[in-house]
């Protein structure tokens, strides 16, 4: 029996259990899975733990492997009182002192042998190069130098278990803990694995504790401990262990070399898994189920693509309006009858068209901050010259209109006030109209038909180019307002469609606006509480009305996009929860071989973030693409604002964190014992 020992033997003590009890509450009664176990194991021992099913072997193994803590009693592992350790400390003790070998091998699927062997070092924060060197030497030691890049499915059962043994040895632990290591192997491979374990123990001084229910396997150990009903009922040395069969050849030089590498000290402070590793694991896991990842990321993808596209459209429209506004000049005021911008609807509700030539004259005469005033009548009409015809916008106005719009003649002379007084049938035509009717000839002096009237072209207008609201400024025919009334159409009582006004300078725009409003109120009084019969807008009013409408549109789109993002986020959470359930065993193995809760949390959180970020980045690219296509089609300058690009990636990562946290936490808080038991 190993209970009594002399002081100098104490240094050799790998583990020491004293009166350990583990009690489970099972319904009303309590079951003592371990009922006062005391056990010492010294360096270099090979102990087999045997017993019938339900005798407490697994509970004892979990205790020795620091996966569980005793209800009472103490447990020292290489001098540390592990029974007093918390979860984190026990995880660290596992990763430093214990190497686990499982019945079902528990290698990480689709991961090469060498990477499997490296995993415990990952959690200890060993650098990449040393990790690789140690893993390769550990594989040398188990005779698998030629199989380092094979994945578990490319290896036989015996080879897989040898990889698992290499993984257990790679941290040079004080103790190898094997739970039915040959339970899943045929008799020939059983011998091979036993021979390896025996060799490691005898020739290399590795301390081994192995649970088995097979007497044949137990016979290979140098000490057999029998457990029954949670108690040790016998503990016998085996002076002549059975020699297991052939082990695959590893020569002494290779073995010496390997052991020298493995016995190099590990980092003192546990660093945990780095960012790069977390990213690598996440990427690998997503690549493993590409279709699933793609479908999961779809919600976020659509949401981000929608936001990006719409913001580009919004920017494009705003930019175009800004260009047009600045082309018109900041001094412009537009006076319209009825409700102004919303005039259509209000006009229909009963307000009469009330602006007249006289109003325009009164403004010019009585508002000192105003420089030019032009009454405007407009209609769409067919224009014809020779065999060419076109449809255009015809405006009847006064010469002040040229000043208001800063419009000059490119050829000919613009008609003047005399033409207005005499209602001369003359017109100035925009570049678009000139091209349509007088492509290859000089337009000035020629006749053209405008609606039912015939008039003479006296000037062509300098091109203003395509601008705002999708309108072509050059698609215009300008004629004296009197001629317009005579030949095109007239409103009763000298009424006009609108009056365009320019303030003397940008500084007095608001004073001019106020002056015009006051004057028109005197001229068109309404009853108290009623709205004015006209509306005076300056360009920034028009601009802000437009911006308001754009913002409203943006809000609606943002709402739609948010819903899509929310659904996408829930999708991520859902798939991550499924993933945690599917990979419970993997999580258990990782926890057993040294991962801490934080490592598992990081791994799953990174996976969720990466999933969401992929959706975000692809969505962003699609948004850019859609904006480019729409820009090409609409000729709007569509640019994705850099802040939107930045925030969409940030938001998708944020969604990953928010919706990945619950699944990741669930994974991190799994009990390693339960997790390992799960199939
Ligand atoms: P073995 O591995 O030798 O088959 P175990 O250590 O698994 O035995 O179980 C020993 C006893 O403890 C059994 O009676 C079992 O039912 C009980 N037991 C083990 N784990 C639990 C648990 N988590 N909750 C309740 N009872 C348990
Ligand atoms: Mg068991």
JSON list of N, CA and C and ligand atoms in Angstrom, two decimals, residues 24 31 33 52-59 677, ligand 1:
[
{"chain": "A", "resi": 24, "resn": "UNK", "atom": "N", "xyz": [-23.32, 12.96, -4.60]},
{"chain": "A", "resi": 24, "resn": "UNK", "atom": "CA", "xyz": [-24.30, 13.50, -5.55]},
{"chain": "A", "resi": 24, "resn": "UNK", "atom": "C", "xyz": [-25.67, 13.39, -4.93]},
{"chain": "A", "resi": 31, "resn": "UNK", "atom": "N", "xyz": [-26.05, 10.03, -3.06]},
{"chain": "A", "resi": 31, "resn": "UNK", "atom": "CA", "xyz": [-25.19, 8.94, -3.49]},
{"chain": "A", "resi": 31, "resn": "UNK", "atom": "C", "xyz": [-23.74, 9.37, -3.32]},
{"chain": "A", "resi": 33, "resn": "UNK", "atom": "N", "xyz": [-20.51, 8.89, -4.64]},
{"chain": "A", "resi": 33, "resn": "UNK", "atom": "CA", "xyz": [-19.79, 8.28, -5.76]},
{"chain": "A", "resi": 33, "resn": "UNK", "atom": "C", "xyz": [-18.38, 7.94, -5.32]},
{"chain": "A", "resi": 52, "resn": "UNK", "atom": "N", "xyz": [-16.21, -2.46, -11.25]},
{"chain": "A", "resi": 52, "resn": "UNK", "atom": "CA", "xyz": [-17.40, -2.69, -12.07]},
{"chain": "A", "resi": 52, "resn": "UNK", "atom": "C", "xyz": [-18.04, -1.35, -12.42]},
{"chain": "A", "resi": 53, "resn": "UNK", "atom": "N", "xyz": [-18.98, -1.39, -13.32]},
{"chain": "A", "resi": 53, "resn": "UNK", "atom": "CA", "xyz": [-19.68, -0.18, -13.73]},
{"chain": "A", "resi": 53, "resn": "UNK", "atom": "C", "xyz": [-20.41, 0.42, -12.54]},
{"chain": "A", "resi": 54, "resn": "UNK", "atom": "N", "xyz": [-20.31, 1.70, -12.35]},
{"chain": "A", "resi": 54, "resn": "UNK", "atom": "CA", "xyz": [-20.97, 2.38, -11.23]},
{"chain": "A", "resi": 54, "resn": "UNK", "atom": "C", "xyz": [-20.17, 2.37, -9.96]},
{"chain": "A", "resi": 55, "resn": "UNK", "atom": "N", "xyz": [-18.94, 1.82, -10.00]},
{"chain": "A", "resi": 55, "resn": "UNK", "atom": "CA", "xyz": [-18.15, 1.73, -8.78]},
{"chain": "A", "resi": 55, "resn": "UNK", "atom": "C", "xyz": [-17.50, 3.07, -8.41]},
{"chain": "A", "resi": 56, "resn": "UNK", "atom": "N", "xyz": [-17.43, 3.98, -9.34]},
{"chain": "A", "resi": 56, "resn": "UNK", "atom": "CA", "xyz": [-16.87, 5.29, -9.02]},
{"chain": "A", "resi": 56, "resn": "UNK", "atom": "C", "xyz": [-15.58, 5.59, -9.76]},
{"chain": "A", "resi": 57, "resn": "UNK", "atom": "N", "xyz": [-15.22, 4.79, -10.76]},
{"chain": "A", "resi": 57, "resn": "UNK", "atom": "CA", "xyz": [-13.96, 4.99, -11.49]},
{"chain": "A", "resi": 57, "resn": "UNK", "atom": "C", "xyz": [-13.91, 6.36, -12.17]},
{"chain": "A", "resi": 58, "resn": "UNK", "atom": "N", "xyz": [-15.00, 6.66, -12.89]},
{"chain": "A", "resi": 58, "resn": "UNK", "atom": "CA", "xyz": [-15.00, 7.93, -13.64]},
{"chain": "A", "resi": 58, "resn": "UNK", "atom": "C", "xyz": [-14.94, 9.12, -12.69]},
{"chain": "A", "resi": 59, "resn": "UNK", "atom": "N", "xyz": [-15.69, 9.04, -11.61]},
{"chain": "A", "resi": 59, "resn": "UNK", "atom": "CA", "xyz": [-15.66, 10.12, -10.63]},
{"chain": "A", "resi": 59, "resn": "UNK", "atom": "C", "xyz": [-14.25, 10.32, -10.10]},
{"chain": "A", "resi": 677, "resn": "UNK", "atom": "N", "xyz": [-19.14, 13.92, -21.61]},
{"chain": "A", "resi": 677, "resn": "UNK", "atom": "CA", "xyz": [-20.02, 12.76, -21.62]},
{"chain": "A", "resi": 677, "resn": "UNK", "atom": "C", "xyz": [-20.94, 12.79, -22.84]},
{"chain": "B", "resi": 1, "resn": "LIG", "atom": "P1", "xyz": [-18.03, 4.18, -13.08]},
{"chain": "B", "resi": 1, "resn": "LIG", "atom": "O1", "xyz": [-17.29, 5.13, -13.92]},
{"chain": "B", "resi": 1, "resn": "LIG", "atom": "O2", "xyz": [-17.17, 3.30, -12.27]},
{"chain": "B", "resi": 1, "resn": "LIG", "atom": "O3", "xyz": [-19.03, 3.43, -13.84]},
{"chain": "B", "resi": 1, "resn": "LIG", "atom": "P2", "xyz": [-19.12, 6.58, -11.90]},
{"chain": "B", "resi": 1, "resn": "LIG", "atom": "O4", "xyz": [-18.00, 7.26, -11.24]},
{"chain": "B", "resi": 1, "resn": "LIG", "atom": "O5", "xyz": [-19.56, 7.07, -13.22]},
{"chain": "B", "resi": 1, "resn": "LIG", "atom": "O6", "xyz": [-18.84, 5.00, -11.98]},
{"chain": "B", "resi": 1, "resn": "LIG", "atom": "O7", "xyz": [-20.38, 6.65, -10.92]},
{"chain": "B", "resi": 1, "resn": "LIG", "atom": "C1", "xyz": [-20.30, 6.29, -9.56]},
{"chain": "B", "resi": 1, "resn": "LIG", "atom": "C2", "xyz": [-21.67, 6.50, -8.94]},
{"chain": "B", "resi": 1, "resn": "LIG", "atom": "O8", "xyz": [-21.98, 7.86, -8.86]},
{"chain": "B", "resi": 1, "resn": "LIG", "atom": "C3", "xyz": [-22.80, 5.85, -9.70]},
{"chain": "B", "resi": 1, "resn": "LIG", "atom": "O9", "xyz": [-23.72, 5.31, -8.77]},
{"chain": "B", "resi": 1, "resn": "LIG", "atom": "C4", "xyz": [-23.41, 6.98, -10.47]},
{"chain": "B", "resi": 1, "resn": "LIG", "atom": "O10", "xyz": [-24.80, 6.75, -10.66]},
{"chain": "B", "resi": 1, "resn": "LIG", "atom": "C5", "xyz": [-23.18, 8.15, -9.53]},
{"chain": "B", "resi": 1, "resn": "LIG", "atom": "N1", "xyz": [-23.01, 9.38, -10.29]},
{"chain": "B", "resi": 1, "resn": "LIG", "atom": "C6", "xyz": [-21.97, 9.67, -11.10]},
{"chain": "B", "resi": 1, "resn": "LIG", "atom": "N2", "xyz": [-22.09, 10.90, -11.63]},
{"chain": "B", "resi": 1, "resn": "LIG", "atom": "C7", "xyz": [-23.25, 11.40, -11.13]},
{"chain": "B", "resi": 1, "resn": "LIG", "atom": "C8", "xyz": [-23.94, 12.65, -11.28]},
{"chain": "B", "resi": 1, "resn": "LIG", "atom": "N3", "xyz": [-23.47, 13.64, -12.06]},
{"chain": "B", "resi": 1, "resn": "LIG", "atom": "N4", "xyz": [-25.10, 12.82, -10.61]},
{"chain": "B", "resi": 1, "resn": "LIG", "atom": "C9", "xyz": [-25.60, 11.85, -9.82]},
{"chain": "B", "resi": 1, "resn": "LIG", "atom": "N5", "xyz": [-25.00, 10.66, -9.65]},
{"chain": "B", "resi": 1, "resn": "LIG", "atom": "C10", "xyz": [-23.83, 10.42, -10.26]}
]
